[in-house]
Amino acid sequence: MRLRCKNKDEVVEKVTKHFRTSPLAKKMIIIDGAKIIFDDGWAMIRRSNTEEMINLRFEAKTEDKLNEIQSMVMEQVNKTMTK
């Protein structure tokens, strides 16, 4: 998923910070963005180096879990993008 985002650095930083302290995130890998690992899936957020865009990827063991992870992450993205 790609989203146009003028404050891409702030969005990636704040979403990463939120999940760094969340008990739902079991592990986080910080390389050129953040890969947030949950019990049954993961989400990745990174900023584009060439455009005003952020890139998001999601994967989970079930479709329900995928929707749950995507909703959690997108809630944080949307909070930051509207500020």
XYZ file of N, CA and C in Angstrom:
249
model
N 0.854 -1.165 0.000
C 0.000 0.000 0.000
C 0.903 1.232 0.000
N 0.574 2.172 -0.860
C 1.332 3.423 -0.926
C 0.381 4.579 -0.643
N 0.817 5.498 0.220
C 0.000 6.656 0.563
C 0.788 7.933 0.327
N 0.157 8.901 -0.330
C 0.778 10.212 -0.483
C 0.829 10.858 0.898
N 1.988 11.412 1.250
C 2.177 11.903 2.619
C 3.273 12.958 2.636
N 2.894 14.212 2.878
C 3.883 15.297 2.897
C 4.773 15.236 4.135
N 4.240 14.745 5.255
C 5.027 14.656 6.487
C 5.461 13.208 6.746
N 6.019 12.582 5.716
C 6.362 11.154 5.762
C 7.343 10.812 6.875
N 8.327 11.665 7.126
C 9.295 11.386 8.192
C 8.605 11.346 9.553
N 7.742 12.317 9.792
C 7.017 12.386 11.062
C 6.088 11.180 11.236
N 5.406 10.792 10.185
C 4.474 9.664 10.260
C 5.220 8.380 10.612
N 6.294 8.093 9.900
C 7.061 6.868 10.169
C 7.604 6.897 11.594
N 8.132 8.043 12.015
C 8.700 8.165 13.361
C 7.640 7.952 14.443
N 6.489 8.581 14.304
C 5.456 8.483 15.345
C 4.797 7.105 15.385
N 4.575 6.502 14.229
C 3.999 5.153 14.214
C 4.984 4.169 14.844
N 6.254 4.300 14.502
C 7.293 3.444 15.087
C 7.336 3.623 16.602
N 7.316 4.863 17.052
C 7.362 5.149 18.491
C 6.145 4.548 19.205
N 4.970 4.667 18.600
C 3.755 4.123 19.217
C 3.876 2.612 19.431
N 4.295 1.894 18.399
C 4.341 0.434 18.509
C 5.562 -0.059 19.284
N 6.575 0.774 19.432
C 7.736 0.400 20.242
C 7.316 0.188 21.695
N 6.300 0.921 22.140
C 5.840 0.815 23.532
C 4.546 0.007 23.664
N 4.041 -0.523 22.574
C 2.791 -1.286 22.606
C 3.046 -2.738 23.015
N 2.245 -3.265 23.944
C 2.404 -4.676 24.316
C 1.994 -5.633 23.187
N 1.288 -5.139 22.192
C 0.872 -5.986 21.066
C 2.031 -6.302 20.125
N 2.999 -5.406 20.063
C 4.167 -5.619 19.199
C 5.176 -6.478 19.951
N 5.498 -7.627 19.401
C 6.406 -8.563 20.066
C 7.869 -8.259 19.764
N 8.124 -7.661 18.609
C 9.492 -7.364 18.191
C 9.419 -6.275 17.132
N 10.492 -5.504 17.010
C 10.538 -4.481 15.979
C 11.921 -4.465 15.356
N 11.958 -4.402 14.044
C 13.217 -4.308 13.310
C 13.233 -2.930 12.655
N 14.240 -2.133 13.009
C 14.340 -0.770 12.497
C 15.468 -0.709 11.476
N 15.114 -0.855 10.221
C 16.069 -0.699 9.125
C 15.304 -0.007 8.004
N 15.661 1.232 7.708
C 15.008 1.969 6.625
C 13.490 1.979 6.804
N 13.048 2.265 8.016
C 11.637 2.222 8.377
C 11.479 1.293 9.563
N 10.344 0.631 9.650
C 10.125 -0.279 10.773
C 9.295 -1.475 10.336
N 9.720 -2.653 10.771
C 8.924 -3.868 10.623
C 8.462 -4.229 12.026
N 7.157 -4.203 12.219
C 6.554 -4.445 13.523
C 5.999 -5.864 13.508
N 6.504 -6.692 14.393
C 6.119 -8.100 14.403
C 5.128 -8.352 15.541
N 3.992 -8.924 15.178
C 2.939 -9.277 16.122
C 2.916 -10.798 16.270
N 2.024 -11.319 17.110
C 1.945 -12.769 17.319
C 1.727 -13.545 16.020
N 0.789 -13.106 15.209
C 0.409 -13.872 14.020
C 0.598 -13.114 12.716
N 1.502 -12.143 12.708
C 1.727 -11.391 11.478
C 2.665 -10.225 11.699
N 2.771 -9.376 10.695
C 3.657 -8.225 10.793
C 3.156 -7.092 9.897
N 3.683 -5.909 10.186
C 3.424 -4.723 9.372
C 4.760 -4.035 9.143
N 4.916 -3.427 7.992
C 6.132 -2.679 7.696
C 5.728 -1.295 7.206
N 6.415 -0.283 7.710
C 6.193 1.084 7.266
C 7.543 1.711 6.954
N 7.620 2.349 5.800
C 8.852 3.054 5.431
C 8.492 4.225 4.540
N 9.356 5.211 4.527
C 9.128 6.374 3.674
C 9.836 6.177 2.340
N 9.275 6.746 1.313
C 9.912 6.721 0.000
C 11.073 7.712 0.008
N 12.156 7.350 -0.629
C 13.296 8.258 -0.727
C 13.148 9.244 -1.875
N 12.241 8.984 -2.795
C 12.138 9.804 -4.000
C 10.818 10.556 -4.146
N 9.809 10.200 -3.341
C 8.496 10.831 -3.462
C 7.943 11.146 -2.079
N 6.918 11.974 -2.043
C 6.219 12.253 -0.788
C 5.207 11.134 -0.538
N 5.741 9.961 -0.236
C 4.920 8.766 -0.059
C 5.448 7.955 1.117
N 4.531 7.212 1.742
C 4.941 6.161 2.662
C 4.448 4.840 2.080
N 5.218 3.811 2.314
C 4.899 2.465 1.841
C 4.578 1.592 3.044
N 3.513 0.834 2.934
C 3.106 -0.070 4.007
C 2.894 -1.457 3.429
N 3.303 -2.456 4.193
C 3.091 -3.858 3.821
C 2.551 -4.573 5.056
N 1.695 -5.544 4.817
C 1.091 -6.305 5.908
C 1.066 -7.778 5.530
N 1.269 -8.629 6.541
C 1.152 -10.067 6.327
C 0.677 -10.699 7.627
N -0.174 -11.730 7.506
C -0.682 -12.426 8.691
C -1.080 -13.845 8.320
N -1.273 -14.661 9.356
C -1.622 -16.069 9.146
C -3.064 -16.252 8.682
N -3.940 -15.329 9.056
C -5.342 -15.418 8.639
C -5.800 -14.060 8.114
N -6.862 -14.070 7.359
C -7.400 -12.818 6.828
C -7.917 -11.920 7.950
N -8.535 -12.523 8.977
C -9.017 -11.733 10.117
C -7.866 -11.029 10.821
N -6.775 -11.756 11.033
C -5.606 -11.167 11.696
C -4.987 -10.081 10.810
N -4.958 -10.312 9.512
C -4.444 -9.311 8.578
C -5.247 -8.019 8.688
N -6.554 -8.139 8.702
C -7.415 -6.957 8.833
C -7.198 -6.252 10.163
N -6.997 -7.027 11.221
C -6.759 -6.453 12.554
C -5.449 -5.664 12.583
N -4.383 -6.252 12.068
C -3.075 -5.586 12.049
C -3.141 -4.332 11.180
N -3.742 -4.466 10.017
C -3.840 -3.324 9.112
C -4.638 -2.191 9.758
N -5.719 -2.509 10.429
C -6.536 -1.489 11.098
C -5.763 -0.781 12.197
N -5.024 -1.553 13.009
C -4.240 -0.950 14.097
C -3.205 0.029 13.559
N -2.477 -0.397 12.540
C -1.405 0.440 11.990
C -1.996 1.653 11.272
N -3.020 1.440 10.481
C -3.612 2.550 9.736
C -4.251 3.579 10.663
N -4.764 3.145 11.803
C -5.301 4.094 12.782
C -4.207 5.058 13.225
N -3.025 4.538 13.506
C -1.908 5.385 13.925
C -1.411 6.262 12.774
N -1.345 5.711 11.580
C -0.929 6.497 10.409
C -1.894 7.663 10.204
N -3.174 7.386 10.229
C -4.175 8.429 9.999
C -4.154 9.498 11.082
N -3.914 9.125 12.324
C -3.808 10.110 13.408
C -2.662 11.075 13.141
N -1.555 10.558 12.682
C -0.371 11.381 12.456
C -0.506 12.214 11.185
N -1.094 11.654 10.147
C -1.227 12.378 8.882
C -2.188 13.554 8.984
N -3.152 13.503 9.881
C -4.139 14.574 9.979
C -3.714 15.688 10.920
N -2.609 15.497 11.621
C -2.162 16.536 12.558
C -1.314 17.557 11.857
